Short mmCIF file of C-alpha atoms (C1' of nucleotides) in Angstrom, two decimals:
data_model
loop_
_atom_site.label_atom_id
_atom_site.label_comp_id
_atom_site.label_asym_id
_atom_site.label_seq_id
_atom_site.Cartn_x
_atom_site.Cartn_y
_atom_site.Cartn_z
CA MET B 241 -49.32 22.92 -35.63
CA LEU B 242 -49.27 19.73 -33.63
CA ASP B 243 -45.99 18.30 -32.52
CA ILE B 244 -45.04 15.38 -34.84
CA LYS B 245 -43.50 13.64 -31.81
CA VAL B 246 -46.53 13.73 -29.96
CA ILE B 247 -48.54 12.26 -32.91
CA ARG B 248 -45.87 9.58 -33.15
CA GLU B 249 -45.95 8.70 -29.46
CA LYS B 250 -49.70 9.23 -28.67
CA PRO B 251 -51.47 8.74 -31.83
CA ASP B 252 -54.52 7.30 -30.25
CA TRP B 253 -54.89 10.26 -27.78
CA ALA B 254 -54.57 12.62 -30.81
CA ARG B 255 -57.20 10.85 -32.85
CA ARG B 256 -59.67 10.83 -29.88
CA ARG B 257 -59.20 14.45 -29.10
CA LEU B 258 -59.72 15.40 -32.82
CA ALA B 259 -62.66 13.20 -32.92
CA ASP B 260 -64.14 15.21 -30.05
CA ARG B 261 -64.03 18.37 -32.20
CA GLY B 262 -66.26 16.61 -34.71
CA ALA B 263 -64.52 17.89 -37.79
CA GLY B 264 -63.27 14.47 -39.01
CA ASP B 265 -59.70 15.50 -38.69
CA GLU B 266 -58.79 12.25 -36.83
CA ALA B 267 -58.52 10.48 -40.13
CA LYS B 268 -55.52 12.70 -40.96
CA ILE B 269 -53.41 11.12 -38.22
CA ASP B 270 -52.66 7.90 -40.07
CA GLU B 271 -51.90 9.76 -43.14
CA VAL B 272 -49.44 12.13 -41.38
CA LEU B 273 -47.80 8.99 -39.66
CA ALA B 274 -47.25 7.21 -43.10
CA LEU B 275 -45.69 10.15 -44.69
CA ASP B 276 -43.43 10.78 -41.51
CA GLU B 277 -42.19 7.31 -41.66
CA GLN B 278 -41.58 7.40 -45.29
CA ARG B 279 -39.53 10.64 -44.79
CA ARG B 280 -37.51 9.14 -42.05
CA LYS B 281 -36.60 6.09 -44.03
CA LEU B 282 -35.51 8.12 -46.98
CA LEU B 283 -33.71 10.51 -44.72
CA ALA B 284 -31.61 7.76 -43.08
CA GLU B 285 -30.73 6.55 -46.71
CA VAL B 286 -29.76 9.90 -48.19
CA GLU B 287 -27.73 11.02 -45.14
CA ALA B 288 -25.75 7.73 -45.32
CA LEU B 289 -24.99 8.53 -49.04
CA LYS B 290 -23.98 12.03 -48.08
CA ALA B 291 -21.60 10.86 -45.25
CA GLN B 292 -19.96 8.66 -48.00
CA ARG B 293 -19.66 11.40 -50.56
CA ASN B 294 -18.05 13.61 -47.86
CA ARG B 295 -15.41 11.12 -47.17
CA ALA B 296 -14.81 10.51 -50.93
CA SER B 297 -14.47 14.14 -51.63
CA LYS B 298 -12.05 14.60 -48.95
CA GLU B 299 -9.89 11.72 -50.23
CA ILE B 300 -10.06 13.13 -53.79
CA GLY B 301 -8.79 16.50 -52.44
CA ALA B 302 -5.87 14.60 -50.90
CA LEU B 303 -5.08 12.63 -54.02
CA MET B 304 -4.94 15.87 -56.02
CA GLY B 305 -2.76 17.34 -53.53
CA GLN B 306 -0.43 14.34 -54.10
CA LYS B 307 -0.75 14.75 -57.84
CA LYS B 308 -2.29 11.47 -58.30
CA LEU B 309 -4.58 12.77 -60.93
CA ALA B 310 -5.51 9.63 -62.77
CA GLU B 311 -6.71 8.09 -59.53
CA ALA B 312 -8.43 11.20 -58.43
CA GLU B 313 -10.43 11.14 -62.00
CA ALA B 314 -11.51 7.61 -61.22
CA ARG B 315 -12.72 8.41 -57.87
CA LYS B 316 -14.71 11.49 -59.25
CA ARG B 317 -16.42 9.16 -61.77
CA GLU B 318 -17.78 6.95 -59.00
CA THR B 319 -18.68 9.58 -56.69
CA ARG B 320 -20.67 11.28 -59.35
CA GLU B 321 -23.03 8.49 -59.32
CA ILE B 322 -23.50 8.90 -55.62
CA GLY B 323 -24.29 12.50 -56.28
CA ASP B 324 -27.07 11.59 -58.78
CA ARG B 325 -28.68 9.28 -56.31
CA ILE B 326 -28.59 11.84 -53.63
CA THR B 327 -30.18 14.35 -55.71
CA ALA B 328 -33.02 12.02 -56.55
CA LEU B 329 -33.49 11.04 -52.86
CA ASP B 330 -33.26 14.57 -51.55
CA GLN B 331 -36.35 15.40 -53.79
CA GLN B 332 -38.21 12.43 -52.46
CA VAL B 333 -37.33 13.52 -48.92
CA SER B 334 -38.52 17.04 -49.37
CA GLY B 335 -41.64 15.78 -51.10
CA SER B 336 -42.80 13.64 -48.27
CA GLU B 337 -41.76 16.39 -45.81
CA GLN B 338 -43.90 18.98 -47.63
CA SER B 339 -46.85 16.53 -47.96
CA ARG B 340 -46.60 15.84 -44.20
CA ASP B 341 -46.30 19.54 -43.21
CA GLN B 342 -49.11 20.56 -45.42
CA LEU B 343 -51.32 18.04 -43.78
CA LEU B 344 -50.21 19.09 -40.27
CA LEU B 345 -51.06 22.73 -41.09
CA ARG B 346 -54.58 21.58 -41.67
CA ILE B 347 -55.07 19.74 -38.37
CA PRO B 348 -56.54 21.70 -35.63
CA ASN B 349 -55.22 22.00 -32.01
CA LEU B 350 -56.08 19.27 -29.44
CA PRO B 351 -58.57 20.41 -26.83
CA HIS B 352 -57.24 20.80 -23.24
CA GLU B 353 -58.45 18.00 -20.91
CA SER B 354 -60.69 20.53 -19.03
CA VAL B 355 -62.68 21.28 -22.13
CA VAL B 356 -66.03 19.42 -22.17
CA THR B 357 -66.87 17.26 -25.12
CA GLY B 358 -69.86 18.63 -27.07
CA LYS B 359 -71.13 19.34 -30.57
CA SER B 360 -72.99 22.71 -30.50
CA ALA B 361 -73.59 25.88 -28.60
CA ASP B 362 -76.10 24.10 -26.53
CA ASP B 363 -73.28 22.15 -24.94
CA ASN B 364 -71.34 25.18 -23.86
CA PRO B 365 -71.15 25.45 -20.05
CA VAL B 366 -72.05 28.91 -18.66
CA ILE B 367 -69.24 29.68 -16.14
CA ARG B 368 -70.62 32.90 -14.64
CA VAL B 369 -73.21 35.58 -15.14
CA TRP B 370 -72.60 39.17 -14.09
CA GLY B 371 -74.84 42.22 -13.74
CA GLU B 372 -78.55 42.72 -13.85
CA GLN B 373 -80.25 42.74 -17.18
CA PRO B 374 -81.93 46.29 -17.35
CA GLN B 375 -85.62 46.48 -17.08
CA PHE B 376 -87.46 49.15 -19.30
CA ALA B 377 -90.85 50.79 -18.59
CA PHE B 378 -91.07 50.91 -22.39
CA LYS B 379 -90.31 48.54 -25.22
CA PRO B 380 -86.57 48.77 -25.78
CA LYS B 381 -85.49 49.77 -29.27
CA SER B 382 -83.03 48.02 -31.35
CA HIS B 383 -79.55 49.51 -32.07
CA LEU B 384 -80.58 50.04 -35.74
CA GLU B 385 -83.44 52.33 -34.75
CA LEU B 386 -81.25 53.94 -32.25
CA CYS B 387 -78.64 54.61 -34.71
CA GLU B 388 -80.99 56.04 -37.23
CA ARG B 389 -82.77 58.42 -34.92
CA LEU B 390 -79.51 59.65 -33.31
CA LYS B 391 -77.76 59.56 -36.71
CA LEU B 392 -74.77 57.59 -35.19
CA VAL B 393 -74.25 55.24 -38.29
CA ASP B 394 -75.37 55.81 -41.80
CA PHE B 395 -75.96 52.28 -42.88
CA ALA B 396 -77.16 53.19 -46.43
CA ARG B 397 -74.18 55.34 -47.25
CA GLY B 398 -71.74 52.86 -45.75
CA ALA B 399 -73.20 50.24 -48.12
CA LYS B 400 -72.84 52.81 -50.91
CA LEU B 401 -69.13 53.24 -50.26
CA ALA B 402 -68.18 49.65 -49.91
CA GLY B 403 -71.23 47.35 -50.13
CA SER B 404 -73.31 45.78 -47.52
CA GLY B 405 -71.47 45.01 -44.34
CA PHE B 406 -69.53 48.26 -44.09
CA LEU B 407 -70.38 51.04 -41.77
CA LEU B 408 -70.14 54.78 -41.97
CA TYR B 409 -70.13 56.03 -38.33
CA THR B 410 -71.29 59.70 -38.19
CA ASP B 411 -70.75 62.52 -35.87
CA ARG B 412 -71.57 61.37 -32.34
CA GLY B 413 -71.37 57.75 -33.41
CA ALA B 414 -67.89 58.17 -34.67
CA ARG B 415 -66.92 59.89 -31.42
CA LEU B 416 -68.34 57.12 -29.39
CA GLU B 417 -66.38 54.60 -31.46
CA ARG B 418 -63.14 56.42 -31.00
CA ALA B 419 -63.98 57.04 -27.37
CA LEU B 420 -64.28 53.22 -26.83
CA ILE B 421 -61.01 52.53 -28.52
CA GLN B 422 -59.21 55.07 -26.48
CA PHE B 423 -60.90 53.81 -23.20
CA LEU B 424 -59.98 50.16 -23.93
CA LEU B 425 -56.31 50.94 -24.79
CA ASP B 426 -55.93 53.04 -21.75
CA LEU B 427 -57.51 50.43 -19.56
CA HIS B 428 -55.24 47.55 -20.72
CA SER B 429 -52.03 49.39 -20.97
CA THR B 430 -52.31 51.21 -17.62
CA GLN B 431 -54.24 48.84 -15.43
CA HIS B 432 -53.55 45.32 -16.78
CA GLY B 433 -49.93 45.37 -17.61
CA TYR B 434 -50.04 45.32 -21.60
CA THR B 435 -47.78 47.12 -23.81
CA GLU B 436 -49.49 49.06 -26.39
CA VAL B 437 -48.56 48.46 -29.94
CA SER B 438 -49.90 49.73 -33.21
CA PRO B 439 -49.31 47.05 -35.81
CA PRO B 440 -49.54 46.98 -39.72
CA TYR B 441 -53.05 46.28 -40.88
CA LEU B 442 -51.86 44.21 -43.80
CA VAL B 443 -49.71 41.32 -43.08
CA SER B 444 -47.82 38.57 -45.00
CA ARG B 445 -48.89 35.14 -45.84
CA ASP B 446 -46.42 33.73 -43.30
CA CYS B 447 -48.16 35.72 -40.53
CA MET B 448 -51.57 34.26 -41.48
CA VAL B 449 -50.09 30.79 -41.45
CA GLY B 450 -48.45 31.55 -38.03
CA VAL B 451 -51.69 32.27 -36.26
CA GLY B 452 -53.57 29.37 -38.01
CA GLN B 453 -55.77 31.66 -40.50
CA PHE B 454 -54.06 29.92 -43.29
CA PRO B 455 -54.15 27.69 -45.21
CA LYS B 456 -57.58 26.56 -44.04
CA PHE B 457 -59.43 29.81 -43.79
CA ILE B 458 -57.90 31.66 -46.71
CA ASP B 459 -61.33 32.12 -48.15
CA GLN B 460 -62.39 34.36 -45.27
CA ALA B 461 -59.45 36.95 -45.86
CA TYR B 462 -59.25 39.94 -48.10
CA ALA B 463 -56.20 39.60 -50.28
CA VAL B 464 -54.88 42.74 -51.74
CA GLN B 465 -52.66 43.62 -54.75
CA GLU B 466 -50.80 46.57 -55.75
CA GLY B 467 -52.57 48.57 -58.39
CA GLU B 468 -53.17 46.43 -61.52
CA ASP B 469 -50.12 44.14 -60.86
CA ALA B 470 -51.77 40.74 -60.46
CA GLY B 471 -48.29 39.39 -59.66
CA THR B 472 -48.35 41.05 -56.24
CA LEU B 473 -51.85 39.49 -55.29
CA GLY B 474 -51.51 37.11 -52.35
CA LYS B 475 -48.59 38.80 -50.83
CA LEU B 476 -50.41 40.85 -48.26
CA TYR B 477 -53.74 40.34 -46.62
CA LEU B 478 -55.89 42.63 -44.60
CA VAL B 479 -55.82 41.54 -40.95
CA PRO B 480 -58.86 39.69 -39.69
CA THR B 481 -57.73 40.61 -36.19
CA ALA B 482 -54.71 42.30 -34.58
CA GLU B 483 -53.75 38.92 -33.43
CA ALA B 484 -52.32 38.36 -36.88
CA PRO B 485 -49.61 40.95 -36.69
CA VAL B 486 -49.17 41.07 -32.93
CA ALA B 487 -48.77 37.34 -32.18
CA ASN B 488 -46.19 37.23 -34.98
CA ILE B 489 -44.07 40.04 -33.51
CA HIS B 490 -41.47 37.59 -32.21
CA ARG B 491 -41.83 35.00 -35.07
CA ASP B 492 -38.58 33.14 -35.83
CA GLU B 493 -36.98 34.35 -32.69
CA ILE B 494 -35.40 32.72 -29.74
CA LEU B 495 -36.52 34.74 -26.68
CA LYS B 496 -34.80 34.66 -23.26
CA GLU B 497 -36.71 33.12 -20.50
CA ASN B 498 -36.65 36.28 -18.45
CA GLN B 499 -38.35 38.23 -21.32
CA LEU B 500 -41.56 36.14 -20.63
CA PRO B 501 -44.38 36.90 -20.19
CA LEU B 502 -44.83 39.36 -23.03
CA ARG B 503 -48.17 41.20 -22.98
CA TYR B 504 -49.30 43.26 -25.87
CA CYS B 505 -52.56 45.16 -26.50
CA ALA B 506 -53.38 46.62 -29.94
CA TYR B 507 -56.15 48.29 -31.60
CA SER B 508 -56.97 47.38 -35.32
CA PRO B 509 -59.77 47.43 -37.56
CA CYS B 510 -60.56 43.77 -38.41
CA PHE B 511 -61.46 42.70 -42.02
CA ARG B 512 -63.43 39.44 -42.56
CA ALA B 513 -64.93 38.33 -46.10
CA GLU B 514 -66.93 35.61 -44.40
CA ALA B 515 -67.71 34.11 -47.77
CA GLY B 516 -71.34 33.02 -48.04
CA ALA B 517 -72.41 34.92 -44.79
CA ALA B 518 -74.49 37.53 -46.63
CA GLY B 519 -78.29 37.40 -46.16
CA VAL B 520 -80.64 37.06 -43.26
CA GLY B 521 -79.20 38.10 -39.94
CA THR B 522 -76.57 40.26 -41.48
CA ARG B 523 -78.38 43.55 -41.12
CA GLY B 524 -77.11 46.11 -38.76
CA MET B 525 -73.80 45.94 -36.98
CA ILE B 526 -73.82 42.37 -35.44
CA ARG B 527 -72.06 40.84 -38.40
CA VAL B 528 -70.01 43.08 -40.62
CA HIS B 529 -66.97 42.84 -43.02
CA GLN B 530 -65.05 45.48 -41.04
CA PHE B 531 -65.11 46.28 -37.40
CA ASP B 532 -62.85 47.69 -34.69
CA LYS B 533 -61.33 45.63 -31.93
CA VAL B 534 -58.71 46.00 -29.21
CA GLU B 535 -56.84 42.71 -28.93
CA LEU B 536 -54.78 41.17 -26.09
CA ILE B 537 -51.89 39.00 -26.81
CA GLN B 538 -49.71 37.14 -24.23
CA ILE B 539 -46.65 34.99 -24.91
CA VAL B 540 -45.92 33.05 -21.69
CA LYS B 541 -44.24 30.01 -20.31
CA PRO B 542 -46.33 26.78 -20.67
CA GLU B 543 -46.47 26.21 -16.92
CA THR B 544 -48.36 29.39 -16.30
CA SER B 545 -50.61 29.62 -19.51
CA TYR B 546 -53.73 28.26 -17.99
CA ASP B 547 -53.47 30.79 -14.99
CA GLU B 548 -52.94 33.55 -17.52
CA LEU B 549 -56.02 32.49 -19.41
CA GLU B 550 -58.15 33.06 -16.39
CA LYS B 551 -56.67 36.37 -15.74
CA LEU B 552 -56.96 37.38 -19.47
CA ALA B 553 -60.73 36.57 -19.46
CA GLY B 554 -60.91 38.74 -16.27
CA HIS B 555 -59.15 41.60 -18.23
CA ALA B 556 -61.80 41.48 -20.93
CA GLU B 557 -64.62 41.19 -18.26
CA THR B 558 -63.38 44.36 -16.54
CA VAL B 559 -64.41 46.33 -19.68
CA LEU B 560 -67.99 45.21 -19.29
CA ARG B 561 -67.99 45.81 -15.57
CA LEU B 562 -66.65 49.25 -15.87
CA LEU B 563 -69.32 50.00 -18.52
CA GLY B 564 -71.90 48.39 -16.21
CA LEU B 565 -72.95 45.94 -18.92
CA SER B 566 -74.42 42.69 -18.03
CA TYR B 567 -72.72 39.66 -19.49
CA ARG B 568 -71.94 36.07 -19.19
CA VAL B 569 -68.89 33.84 -19.69
CA ILE B 570 -69.26 30.48 -21.32
CA LEU B 571 -66.70 27.72 -21.86
CA LEU B 572 -66.59 26.66 -25.46
CA CYS B 573 -67.13 22.68 -25.82
CA THR B 574 -64.79 20.71 -28.10
CA GLY B 575 -67.12 21.11 -31.02
CA GLU B 576 -67.23 24.89 -30.84
CA MET B 577 -63.70 25.92 -30.35
CA GLY B 578 -61.61 27.72 -32.96
CA PHE B 579 -58.98 25.93 -35.06
CA THR B 580 -56.00 27.01 -33.10
CA SER B 581 -57.35 26.95 -29.47
CA ALA B 582 -56.92 24.33 -26.70
CA LYS B 583 -59.38 26.29 -24.52
CA THR B 584 -61.63 29.23 -25.14
CA TYR B 585 -63.91 31.36 -22.96
CA ASP B 586 -66.42 33.45 -24.87
CA ILE B 587 -67.70 36.64 -23.15
CA GLU B 588 -71.11 37.59 -24.22
CA VAL B 589 -72.73 40.89 -23.41
CA TRP B 590 -76.47 41.19 -23.07
CA ALA B 591 -78.23 43.37 -25.86
CA PRO B 592 -81.75 44.29 -24.48
CA GLY B 593 -82.97 45.43 -27.99
CA GLN B 594 -81.93 42.19 -29.51
CA GLY B 595 -83.23 40.11 -26.40
CA GLN B 596 -79.89 37.98 -26.75
CA TYR B 597 -76.37 37.77 -25.62
CA LEU B 598 -73.61 38.97 -28.25
CA GLU B 599 -70.13 37.55 -28.26
CA VAL B 600 -67.68 40.52 -27.67
CA SER B 601 -64.70 38.53 -26.61
CA SER B 602 -63.06 35.27 -27.13
CA CYS B 603 -60.21 34.40 -24.93
CA SER B 604 -58.04 31.46 -25.96
CA ASN B 605 -55.04 29.54 -24.93
CA CYS B 606 -53.42 28.19 -28.03
CA GLU B 607 -50.61 26.50 -26.08
CA ASP B 608 -47.64 25.99 -28.28
CA TYR B 609 -49.63 25.39 -31.40
CA GLN B 610 -49.06 28.92 -33.03
CA ALA B 611 -45.48 29.19 -31.69
CA ARG B 612 -44.67 25.98 -33.51
CA ARG B 613 -46.22 27.40 -36.78
CA MET B 614 -44.32 30.64 -36.48
CA ASN B 615 -41.06 29.05 -35.04
CA LEU B 616 -41.04 31.21 -31.98
CA ARG B 617 -39.04 29.75 -29.12
CA TYR B 618 -37.41 30.75 -25.84
CA LYS B 619 -34.27 29.45 -24.17
CA THR B 620 -34.67 28.27 -20.71
CA GLU B 621 -32.11 28.93 -17.97
CA ALA B 622 -30.94 25.40 -18.45
CA GLY B 623 -30.24 26.22 -22.17
CA ASP B 624 -33.20 24.32 -23.69
CA ASN B 625 -35.19 25.83 -26.43
CA ARG B 626 -38.91 25.51 -25.77
CA PHE B 627 -42.06 26.76 -27.53
CA PRO B 628 -43.92 29.32 -25.40
CA HIS B 629 -47.71 29.27 -25.11
CA ILE B 630 -49.59 31.97 -27.00
CA LEU B 631 -52.95 33.46 -25.71
CA ASN B 632 -55.27 35.91 -27.35
CA GLY B 633 -58.29 37.66 -26.13
CA SER B 634 -60.51 40.33 -27.46
CA GLY B 635 -60.48 43.27 -25.12
CA THR B 636 -63.13 43.81 -26.82
CA ALA B 637 -64.65 43.86 -30.28
CA LEU B 638 -66.25 47.15 -30.69
CA ALA B 639 -69.45 47.06 -33.14
CA ARG B 640 -71.21 44.73 -30.69
CA LEU B 641 -70.12 46.58 -27.77
CA PHE B 642 -71.51 49.74 -29.41
CA VAL B 643 -74.78 47.90 -29.90
CA ALA B 644 -75.00 46.76 -26.30
CA LEU B 645 -74.14 50.15 -24.91
CA LEU B 646 -76.89 51.76 -26.96
CA GLU B 647 -79.61 49.31 -26.20
CA HIS B 648 -78.55 49.05 -22.53
CA TYR B 649 -78.42 52.82 -21.80
CA GLN B 650 -81.43 54.07 -23.96
CA GLN B 651 -83.99 56.21 -22.34
CA ALA B 652 -87.71 56.58 -22.84
CA ASP B 653 -87.16 59.60 -24.89
CA GLY B 654 -84.79 57.88 -27.31
CA SER B 655 -81.54 59.27 -25.95
CA VAL B 656 -78.67 57.35 -24.63
CA VAL B 657 -76.80 57.82 -21.40
CA ILE B 658 -73.05 57.50 -21.53
CA PRO B 659 -71.73 55.42 -18.53
CA ALA B 660 -69.33 57.32 -16.11
CA ALA B 661 -66.09 55.46 -17.22
CA LEU B 662 -66.59 56.59 -20.82
CA GLN B 663 -67.63 60.22 -20.26
CA PRO B 664 -64.11 61.63 -20.14
CA TYR B 665 -63.51 59.98 -23.53
CA MET B 666 -66.75 61.02 -24.96
CA LYS B 667 -66.77 64.42 -23.44
CA ALA B 668 -70.44 64.19 -22.91
CA ASP B 669 -72.82 62.31 -20.54
CA ARG B 670 -75.56 61.40 -22.92
CA ILE B 671 -76.19 61.39 -26.54
CA GLY B 672 -79.49 63.48 -26.94
CA VAL B 673 -82.21 63.28 -29.41
"C1'" G Z 257 -39.46 53.38 -59.46
"C1'" G Z 258 -33.85 54.26 -60.70
"C1'" A Z 259 -28.45 53.70 -59.05
"C1'" A Z 260 -24.71 51.87 -55.82
"C1'" G Z 261 -23.24 48.87 -51.78
"C1'" G Z 262 -24.21 45.12 -48.14
"C1'" G Z 263 -26.70 40.43 -45.80
"C1'" U Z 264 -21.46 35.28 -41.95
"C1'" G Z 265 -22.57 32.75 -34.76
"C1'" G Z 266 -25.47 36.77 -28.82
"C1'" C Z 267 -22.71 41.29 -31.12
"C1'" U Z 268 -18.55 42.79 -34.31
"C1'" G Z 269 -15.74 41.17 -38.22
"C1'" A Z 270 -12.18 38.04 -41.57
"C1'" G Z 271 -12.60 34.49 -44.98
"C1'" U Z 272 -12.75 34.56 -53.45
"C1'" G Z 273 -13.05 25.92 -54.86
"C1'" G Z 274 -10.47 21.25 -50.53
"C1'" U Z 275 -7.71 20.59 -42.32
"C1'" C Z 276 -13.98 26.06 -42.73
"C1'" U Z 277 -14.22 21.23 -37.74
"C1'" A Z 278 -15.82 29.35 -40.07
"C1'" A Z 279 -10.09 33.33 -37.93
"C1'" G Z 280 -9.64 37.47 -34.53
"C1'" G Z 281 -12.14 40.71 -31.05
"C1'" C Z 282 -16.18 41.87 -27.51
"C1'" G Z 283 -19.76 39.77 -24.47
"C1'" C Z 284 -21.25 35.00 -21.94
"C1'" C Z 285 -20.12 30.38 -18.85
"C1'" U Z 286 -16.45 27.03 -16.22
"C1'" G Z 287 -11.78 26.51 -13.79
"C1'" A Z 288 -6.93 28.57 -11.88
"C1'" C Z 289 -5.06 32.71 -9.20
"C1'" U Z 290 -7.51 35.96 -4.99
"C1'" C Z 291 -10.33 36.87 1.44
"C1'" G Z 292 -13.49 38.48 -2.47
"C1'" A Z 293 -13.44 41.14 -7.19
"C1'" A Z 294 -10.74 43.22 -11.30
"C1'" A Z 295 -6.81 42.03 -14.50
"C1'" U Z 296 -4.42 37.67 -16.28
"C1'" C Z 297 -4.08 32.47 -17.79
"C1'" A Z 298 -6.61 27.87 -19.25
"C1'" G Z 299 -10.85 25.68 -21.25
"C1'" G Z 300 -16.00 25.71 -22.80
"C1'" A Z 301 -20.31 27.33 -25.38
"C1'" G Z 302 -24.98 27.73 -31.88
"C1'" A Z 303 -29.59 25.75 -34.50
"C1'" U Z 304 -32.62 21.90 -37.00
"C1'" G Z 305 -33.45 16.87 -38.15
"C1'" G Z 306 -32.12 11.35 -38.21
"C1'" G Z 307 -30.09 6.98 -35.36
"C1'" G Z 308 -28.94 5.08 -30.20
"C1'" U Z 309 -31.18 3.26 -23.39
"C1'" A Z 310 -26.70 6.13 -23.14
"C1'" A Z 311 -21.77 7.91 -23.95
"C1'" C Z 312 -22.10 9.27 -28.84
"C1'" U Z 313 -22.86 9.59 -33.91
"C1'" C Z 314 -24.55 11.14 -38.89
"C1'" A Z 315 -26.64 14.95 -41.93
"C1'" U Z 316 -28.03 19.95 -42.76
"C1'" C Z 317 -27.50 25.39 -41.71
"C1'" C Z 318 -22.80 31.61 -43.83
"C1'" G Z 319 -30.54 35.94 -46.02
"C1'" C Z 320 -33.70 32.42 -49.12
"C1'" A Z 321 -34.24 29.13 -53.58
"C1'" G Z 322 -32.06 26.89 -57.65
"C1'" G Z 323 -27.59 25.72 -60.73
"C1'" U Z 324 -22.14 24.31 -61.80
"C1'" U Z 325 -18.67 20.69 -59.34
"C1'" C Z 326 -16.17 14.55 -56.77
"C1'" G Z 327 -16.43 18.88 -53.23
"C1'" A Z 328 -19.38 25.78 -52.62
"C1'" U Z 329 -19.23 30.71 -47.24
"C1'" U Z 330 -16.20 31.22 -52.03
"C1'" C Z 331 -18.40 30.63 -58.93
"C1'" C Z 332 -23.35 31.37 -61.81
"C1'" U Z 333 -28.92 32.46 -61.89
"C1'" G Z 334 -33.19 34.03 -59.56
"C1'" U Z 335 -35.43 36.11 -55.28
"C1'" C Z 336 -36.16 38.68 -50.42
"C1'" C Z 337 -34.30 42.24 -47.01
"C1'" C Z 338 -31.23 46.30 -45.15
"C1'" U Z 339 -28.20 50.85 -46.11
"C1'" U Z 340 -27.01 55.28 -48.80
"C1'" C Z 341 -28.22 58.61 -52.86
"C1'" C Z 342 -31.97 60.23 -56.53
"C1'" G Z 343 -37.17 60.32 -58.10
"C1'" C Z 344 -42.36 60.11 -56.44
"C1'" C Z 345 -45.52 60.84 -52.15
"C1'" A Z 346 -49.16 61.53 -46.84
#
RNA sequence: GGAAGGGUGGCUGAGUGGUCUAAGGCGCCUGACUCGAAAUCAGGAGAUGGGGUAACUCAUCCGCAGGUUCGAUUCCUGUCCCUUCCGCCA
């Protein structure tokens, strides 16, 4: 969440940057400020009363020690009234504090100054393009057709098992998926300096709030319950990304400065309900309710976070370079950025069968927005507690990478060549007809 | 799921209604001693929020949330987590 002190001191700036996002959140600033002022006023009042009561209680103790019981009783009666007022005021303080914080949790991060103001994908600047788009002597097939003919994914049975948007990978398709996971984890853990972790695929509500999924995007999550016990519903949620568990690894901790930077990579399946997304454009593997992803998370000092963001994007790009896939990197404009991000690069891979770029990675610097939500801090050498910056990047999402690979490396006879970097994991150099 | 025990500062560990301003120990920092270090001695050191230019000051924090009381680390209720044993289970 945003720092209430920043909102107090620079409300105009906050309003302007929120307006640039185009979601109307700037109106919440005045509301937050009003609640904050009310809270501080009530707090000053109740704390003065508490100081008064503390003094009185001490005196009563002394009177009782001196056996001045009648006097002590008299003091007790008057002090009891102070107690009643404290109880009432305390409730008001926590009331305005809760209202303020509920509002703060629904205000997105402020875009970094280097992010261009814009409304739609058309306003996203292309930062760089890499690789050649392959040319075919035949009409390239869509991944759907390739999957059917090579029996890599059984769409019909996936839907039978769990409904539309769920995939059943079969035989060489399942192996290719597994090969990609292995390849990505090996790459990032051995070449890019990330510590591999394997997190829970269910997380608490607090974790979801910590990374900014909740409260605003609760409709996009799958909530689980234990058996028929409805009382357990809402305690755990299927992870929408490994970011949810991994970024929260150190929640509520105070790290030592020399522990930073922390870099984690993790594989997880990702579950997204995406309410209302069913219908046209949801066929195939581009947009599904469950997909695999290897995620990169960094917890770094604020002064290095933007350098790290560039490197993080580079780590995701390395994946596509090693696989020989053409891609482009775009900078998301203010209107396109995710809720928690201050700056985001999207990496899009070229899918010849689709004739379009597919987003396979999103690399974001959330600055201290998430650290604040999860109360993660680090102690500087000077002894101050500060919020670290948290970055996340897909390294990369798999279903769409799978699509791009098939479409990119398809041959005239309908087979698919496996790029060299993947062959040791696939234990094959081609998927034959 | 059942039973028992336990959650106190960086760690360990005392504290069963009022100097708890949380003992003691370990570790840490500063100073003294020393050429330097060790040992020893003296001192220091938590978090969050409010007020103040500042020195400083007030409040809150002993897993969490309530309750009793003038006053709660201490008593009561609920809840979460951990440990051990039993049951179930990949």
